[in-house]
Coordinates of C-alpha atoms and ligand atoms in Angstrom, one line a residue:
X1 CA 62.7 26.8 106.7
X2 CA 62.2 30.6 106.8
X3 CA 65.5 31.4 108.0
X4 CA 64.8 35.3 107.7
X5 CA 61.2 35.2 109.5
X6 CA 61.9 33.1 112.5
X7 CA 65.0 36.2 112.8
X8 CA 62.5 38.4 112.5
X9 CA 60.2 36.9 114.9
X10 CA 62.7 36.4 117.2
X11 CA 63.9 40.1 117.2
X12 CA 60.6 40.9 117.4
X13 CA 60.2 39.1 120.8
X14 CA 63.3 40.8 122.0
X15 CA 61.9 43.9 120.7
X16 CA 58.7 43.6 122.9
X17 CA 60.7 42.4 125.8
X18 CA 63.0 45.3 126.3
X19 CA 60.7 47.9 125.0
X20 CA 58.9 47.2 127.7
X21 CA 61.5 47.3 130.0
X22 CA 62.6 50.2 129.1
X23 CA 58.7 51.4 129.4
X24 CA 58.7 51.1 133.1
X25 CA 62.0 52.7 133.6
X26 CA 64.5 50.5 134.0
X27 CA 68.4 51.3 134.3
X28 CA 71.2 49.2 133.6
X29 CA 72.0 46.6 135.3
X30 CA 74.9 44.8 136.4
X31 CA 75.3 42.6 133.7
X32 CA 74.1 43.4 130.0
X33 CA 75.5 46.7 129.2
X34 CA 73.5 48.4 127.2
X35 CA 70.5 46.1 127.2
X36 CA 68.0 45.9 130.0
X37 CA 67.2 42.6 131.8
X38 CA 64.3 40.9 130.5
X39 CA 61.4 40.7 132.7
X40 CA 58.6 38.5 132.2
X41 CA 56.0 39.8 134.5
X42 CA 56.9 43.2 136.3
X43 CA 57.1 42.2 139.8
X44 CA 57.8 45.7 140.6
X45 CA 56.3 45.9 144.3
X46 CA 58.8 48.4 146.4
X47 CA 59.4 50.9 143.6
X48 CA 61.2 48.7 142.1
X49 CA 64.6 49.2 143.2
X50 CA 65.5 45.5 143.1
X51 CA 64.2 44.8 139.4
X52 CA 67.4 46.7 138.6
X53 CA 69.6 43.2 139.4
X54 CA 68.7 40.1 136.5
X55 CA 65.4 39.2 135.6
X56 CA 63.0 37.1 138.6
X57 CA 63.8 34.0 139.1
X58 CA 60.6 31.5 139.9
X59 CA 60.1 29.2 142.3
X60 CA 62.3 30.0 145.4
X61 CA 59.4 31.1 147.4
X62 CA 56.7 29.5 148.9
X63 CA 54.5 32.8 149.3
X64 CA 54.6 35.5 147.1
X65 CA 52.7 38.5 146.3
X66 CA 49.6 37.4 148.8
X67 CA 49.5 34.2 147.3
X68 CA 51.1 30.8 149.0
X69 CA 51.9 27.2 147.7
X70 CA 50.1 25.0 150.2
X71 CA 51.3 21.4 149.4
X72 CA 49.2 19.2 151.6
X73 CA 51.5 15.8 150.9
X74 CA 54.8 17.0 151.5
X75 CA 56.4 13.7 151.5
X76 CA 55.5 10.3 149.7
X77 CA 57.6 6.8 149.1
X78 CA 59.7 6.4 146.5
X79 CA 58.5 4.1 143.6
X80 CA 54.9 4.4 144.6
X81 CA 52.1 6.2 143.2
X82 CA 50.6 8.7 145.0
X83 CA 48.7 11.6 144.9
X84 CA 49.7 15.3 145.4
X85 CA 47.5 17.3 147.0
X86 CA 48.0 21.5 147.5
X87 CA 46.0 24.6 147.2
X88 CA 46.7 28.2 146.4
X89 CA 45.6 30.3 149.3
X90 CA 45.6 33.8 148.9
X91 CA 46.3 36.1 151.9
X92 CA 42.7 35.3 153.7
X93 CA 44.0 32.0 153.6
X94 CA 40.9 31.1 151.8
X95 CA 41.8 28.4 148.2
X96 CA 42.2 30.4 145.2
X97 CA 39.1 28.9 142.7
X98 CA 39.6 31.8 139.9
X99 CA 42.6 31.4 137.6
X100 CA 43.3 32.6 134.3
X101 CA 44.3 30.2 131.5
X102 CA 48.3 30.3 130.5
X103 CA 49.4 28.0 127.9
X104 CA 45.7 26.5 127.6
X105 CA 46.2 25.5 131.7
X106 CA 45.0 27.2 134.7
X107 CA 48.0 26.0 136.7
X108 CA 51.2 24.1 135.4
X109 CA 53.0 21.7 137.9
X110 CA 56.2 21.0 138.1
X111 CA 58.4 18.2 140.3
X112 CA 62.1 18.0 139.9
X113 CA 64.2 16.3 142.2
X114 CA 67.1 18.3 143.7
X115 CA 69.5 17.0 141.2
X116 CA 67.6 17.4 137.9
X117 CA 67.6 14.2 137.0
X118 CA 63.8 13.4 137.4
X119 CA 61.5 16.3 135.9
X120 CA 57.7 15.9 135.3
X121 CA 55.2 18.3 133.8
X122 CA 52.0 17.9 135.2
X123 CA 48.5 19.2 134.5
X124 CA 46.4 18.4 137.9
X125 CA 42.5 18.7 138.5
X126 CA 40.9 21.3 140.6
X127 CA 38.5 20.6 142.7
X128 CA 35.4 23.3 143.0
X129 CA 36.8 23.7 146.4
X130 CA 39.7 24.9 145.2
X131 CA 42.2 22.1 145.9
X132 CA 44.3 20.6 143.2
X133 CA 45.4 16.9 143.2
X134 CA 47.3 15.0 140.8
X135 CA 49.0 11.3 141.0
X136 CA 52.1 10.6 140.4
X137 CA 55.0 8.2 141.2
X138 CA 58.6 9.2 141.4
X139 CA 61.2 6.8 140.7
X140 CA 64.3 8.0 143.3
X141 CA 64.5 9.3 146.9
X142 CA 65.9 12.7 148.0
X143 CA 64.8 16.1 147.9
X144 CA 62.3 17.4 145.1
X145 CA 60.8 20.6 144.8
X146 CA 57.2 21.3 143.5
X147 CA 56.2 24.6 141.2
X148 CA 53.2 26.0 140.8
X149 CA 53.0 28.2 137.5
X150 CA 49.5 30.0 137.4
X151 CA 48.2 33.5 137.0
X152 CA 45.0 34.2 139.5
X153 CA 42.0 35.8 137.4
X154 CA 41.9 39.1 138.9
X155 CA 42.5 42.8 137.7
X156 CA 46.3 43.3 137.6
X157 CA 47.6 40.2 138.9
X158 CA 50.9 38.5 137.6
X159 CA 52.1 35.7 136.5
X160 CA 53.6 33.4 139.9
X161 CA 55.8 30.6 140.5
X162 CA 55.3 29.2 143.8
X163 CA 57.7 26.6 145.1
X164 CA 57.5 24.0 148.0
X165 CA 59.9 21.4 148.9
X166 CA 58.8 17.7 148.5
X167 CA 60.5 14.9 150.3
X168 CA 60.5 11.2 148.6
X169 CA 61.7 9.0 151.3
X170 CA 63.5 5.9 150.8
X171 CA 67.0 4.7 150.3
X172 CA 68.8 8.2 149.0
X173 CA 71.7 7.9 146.7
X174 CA 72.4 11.7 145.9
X175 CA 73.4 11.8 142.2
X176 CA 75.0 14.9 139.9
X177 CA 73.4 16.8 137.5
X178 CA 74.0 15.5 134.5
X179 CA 76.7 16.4 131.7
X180 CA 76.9 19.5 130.0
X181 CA 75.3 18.1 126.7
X182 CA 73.9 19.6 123.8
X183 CA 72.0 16.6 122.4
X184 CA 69.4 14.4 124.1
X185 CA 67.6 11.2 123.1
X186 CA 64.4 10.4 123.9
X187 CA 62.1 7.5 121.9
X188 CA 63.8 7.6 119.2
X189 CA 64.1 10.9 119.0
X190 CA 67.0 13.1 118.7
X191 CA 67.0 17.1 119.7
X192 CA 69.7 18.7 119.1
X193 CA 70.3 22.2 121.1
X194 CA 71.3 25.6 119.7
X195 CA 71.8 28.7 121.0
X196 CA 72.2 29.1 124.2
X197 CA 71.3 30.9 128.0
X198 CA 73.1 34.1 128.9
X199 CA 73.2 35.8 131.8
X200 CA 71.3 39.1 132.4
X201 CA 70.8 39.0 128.7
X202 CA 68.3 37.3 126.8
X203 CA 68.9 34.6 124.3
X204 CA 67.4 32.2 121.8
X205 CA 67.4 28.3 122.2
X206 CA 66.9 26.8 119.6
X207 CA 66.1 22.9 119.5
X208 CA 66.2 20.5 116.5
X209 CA 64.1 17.4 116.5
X210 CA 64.8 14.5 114.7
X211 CA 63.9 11.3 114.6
X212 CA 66.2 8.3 112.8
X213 CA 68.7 11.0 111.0
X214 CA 65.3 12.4 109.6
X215 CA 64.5 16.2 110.4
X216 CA 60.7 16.1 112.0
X217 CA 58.2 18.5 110.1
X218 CA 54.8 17.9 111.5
X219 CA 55.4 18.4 115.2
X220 CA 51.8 18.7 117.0
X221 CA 50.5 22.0 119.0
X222 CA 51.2 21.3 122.6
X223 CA 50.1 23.9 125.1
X224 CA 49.3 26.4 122.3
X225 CA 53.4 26.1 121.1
X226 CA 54.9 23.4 118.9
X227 CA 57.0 23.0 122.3
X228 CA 57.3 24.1 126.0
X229 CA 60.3 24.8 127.6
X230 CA 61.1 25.0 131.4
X231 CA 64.6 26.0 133.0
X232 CA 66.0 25.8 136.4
X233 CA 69.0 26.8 137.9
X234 CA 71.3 24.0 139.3
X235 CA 72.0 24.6 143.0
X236 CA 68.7 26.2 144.0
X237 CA 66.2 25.3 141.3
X238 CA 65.2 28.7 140.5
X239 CA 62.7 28.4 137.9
X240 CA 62.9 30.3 134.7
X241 CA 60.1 31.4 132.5
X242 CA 61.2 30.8 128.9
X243 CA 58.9 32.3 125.9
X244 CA 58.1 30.6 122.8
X245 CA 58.8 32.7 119.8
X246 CA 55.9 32.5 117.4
X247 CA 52.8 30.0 118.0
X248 CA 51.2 27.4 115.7
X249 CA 48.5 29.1 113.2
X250 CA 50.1 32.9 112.8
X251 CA 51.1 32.0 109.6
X252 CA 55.2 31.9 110.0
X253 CA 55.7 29.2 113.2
X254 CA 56.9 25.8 111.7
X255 CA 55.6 22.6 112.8
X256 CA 59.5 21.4 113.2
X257 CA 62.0 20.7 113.0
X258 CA 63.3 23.5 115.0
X259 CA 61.5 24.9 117.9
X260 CA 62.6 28.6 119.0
X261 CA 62.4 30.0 122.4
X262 CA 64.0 33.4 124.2
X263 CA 65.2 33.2 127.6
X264 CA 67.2 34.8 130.0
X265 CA 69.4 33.3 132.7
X266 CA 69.4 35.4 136.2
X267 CA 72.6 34.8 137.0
X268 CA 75.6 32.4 135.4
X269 CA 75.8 28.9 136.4
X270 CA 74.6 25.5 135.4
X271 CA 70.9 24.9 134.4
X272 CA 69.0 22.1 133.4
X273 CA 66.3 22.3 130.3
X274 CA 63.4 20.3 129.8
X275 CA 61.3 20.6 126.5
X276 CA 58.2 19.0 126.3
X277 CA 57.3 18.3 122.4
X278 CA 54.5 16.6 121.1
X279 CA 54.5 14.1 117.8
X280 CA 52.1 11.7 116.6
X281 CA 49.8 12.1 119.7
X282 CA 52.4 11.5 122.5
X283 CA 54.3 13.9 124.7
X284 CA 57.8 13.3 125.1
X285 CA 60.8 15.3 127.2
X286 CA 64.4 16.2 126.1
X287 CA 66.6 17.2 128.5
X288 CA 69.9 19.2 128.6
X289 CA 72.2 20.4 130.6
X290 CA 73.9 23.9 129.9
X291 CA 76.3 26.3 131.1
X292 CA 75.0 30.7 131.4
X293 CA 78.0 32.3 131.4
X294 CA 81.6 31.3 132.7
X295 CA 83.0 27.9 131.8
X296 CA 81.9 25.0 134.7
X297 CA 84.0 23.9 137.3
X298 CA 85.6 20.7 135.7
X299 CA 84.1 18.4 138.7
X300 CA 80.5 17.3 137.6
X301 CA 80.1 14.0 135.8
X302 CA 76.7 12.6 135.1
X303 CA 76.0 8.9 136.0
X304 CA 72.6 8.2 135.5
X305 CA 70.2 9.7 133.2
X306 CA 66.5 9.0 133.7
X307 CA 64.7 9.4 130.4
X308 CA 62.4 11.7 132.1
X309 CA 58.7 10.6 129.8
X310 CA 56.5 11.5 132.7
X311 CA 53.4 12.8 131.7
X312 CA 49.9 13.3 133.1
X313 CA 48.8 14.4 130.4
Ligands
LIG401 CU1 51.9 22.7 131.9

């Protein structure tokens, strides 16, 4: 393993990140001393008074920046397969057809139930009209929230996450979050987590796969990275954008066993991760709860944990 270029890499990414933060003018911010919040996309609108704070967190709104989350089946059964159904609708109201590709998708979807415990990564199918549908079957009742994750093809626009609440009805048992745990099983795999989320400041996460004791060296592109990453914040399930560093084919990104990523938490507080990772042609999720910041509350103890290997891929 290239110990010395994945550190450069990764500095590298930082280097970018708060270069161009700096670039637009940023000051300091309440947390992170003497290093400007990360910002992914600059969603700058208002003079950008606000940007000052922790970087954007995804997902909390509905409508953003002209565009709105339009989720056509905001409830189905538990246990059942059904299909979402939603549109982008841009301030005319009128379906957004145009998008430009992010991670080899023109929209990513994500459902997560209000407790983290069920997660799915979805790729649905747009219609020329410009709706988007997708099946899928979720295993518990309660409160989920869908995210859209797409960038409309026109000049200057940014990166969005749009969220919109999803109710699953049947009999609710409302569950916590799972343990604070920095390995995860899945098929026979284990990823092991390193690194970790910071507050206001961004960080590398970096995950090990294995699979029986042995380290895994020929992990398979997925989504133009050897692995994608997705964050939200307990609580509210404010959805972070995490960046892979380096990409499979520029000569220094290993297929495995680690997997590198930079992130930055917008606030301290308990967030869940999911990686997606793909090995001999099938998709699996890790998941892993983890602390940004000050030490948790001593009162959360998981109970059930869902090996969350829902694809429609
Ligand atoms: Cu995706």
């Amino acid at each position: 393993m290239h110990a010395g270029l994945k550190i450069t890499a990764f500095a590298a990414a930082l280097a970018a990140t708060f270069g161009t933060a700096y670039g637009v003018g940023q000051s300091i911010g309440p947390v992170g001393e003497d290093k400007a919040p990360a910002r992914h996309d600059a969603h700058s609108e208002g003079g950008g008074e606000a940007a000052h704070e922790s970087p954007p967190a995804g997902g909390l709104q509905i409508s953003e920046s002209g565009y709105t989350l339009d989720l056509q089946t905001p409830r189905v059964a538990v246990g059942k397969a059904a299909d979402l159904r939603f549109a982008i609708r841009d301030e005319g109201g009128r379906a957004v057809t145009a998008y430009r590709r992010e991670h080899d998708k023109e929209l990513h979807l994500i459902v997560a139930s209000r407790d983290l415990n069920t997660y799915r990564h979805l790729h649905p199918t747009r219609a020329a009209d410009g709706t988007w549908s997708i099946p899928v079957e979720l295993p518990r009742a309660g409160g989920y929230r869908v995210f859209a994750d797409f960038t409309p093809e026109k000049k200057n626009a940014e990166n969005l996450t749009l969220g919109a609440d999803l109710a699953v009805s049947g009999a609710y048992e409302p569950q916590a979050v799972p343990a604070v745990k920095a390995t995860a099983e899945i098929s026979g795999y284990e990823v092991k987590l390193g690194g970790g989320l910071r507050p206001g400041t961004a960080g590398e996460l970096k995950l090990t796969v294995s699979r029986a004791g042995k380290p895994v060296t020929d992990l398979q592109p997925y989504l133009g990275a050897y692995g994608h990453l997705v964050a939200l914040r307990s609580g509210d399930l404010a959805y972070l954008h995490v960046h892979p560093n380096g990409e499979p084919g520029d000569g220094t990104t290993e297929p495995g066993p680690e997997i590198s990523f930079t992130a930055t938490a917008p606030s301290s507080g308990t967030y869940r991760l999911f990686l997606d990772f793909k090995h001999e042609g099938k998709v699996h999720t890790a998941a892993f709860t983890v602390r940004a910041g000050t030490p948790a509350p001593a009162a959360t103890e998981s109970h059930s944990e869902e090996s969350a290997d829902g694809h429609g891929h």
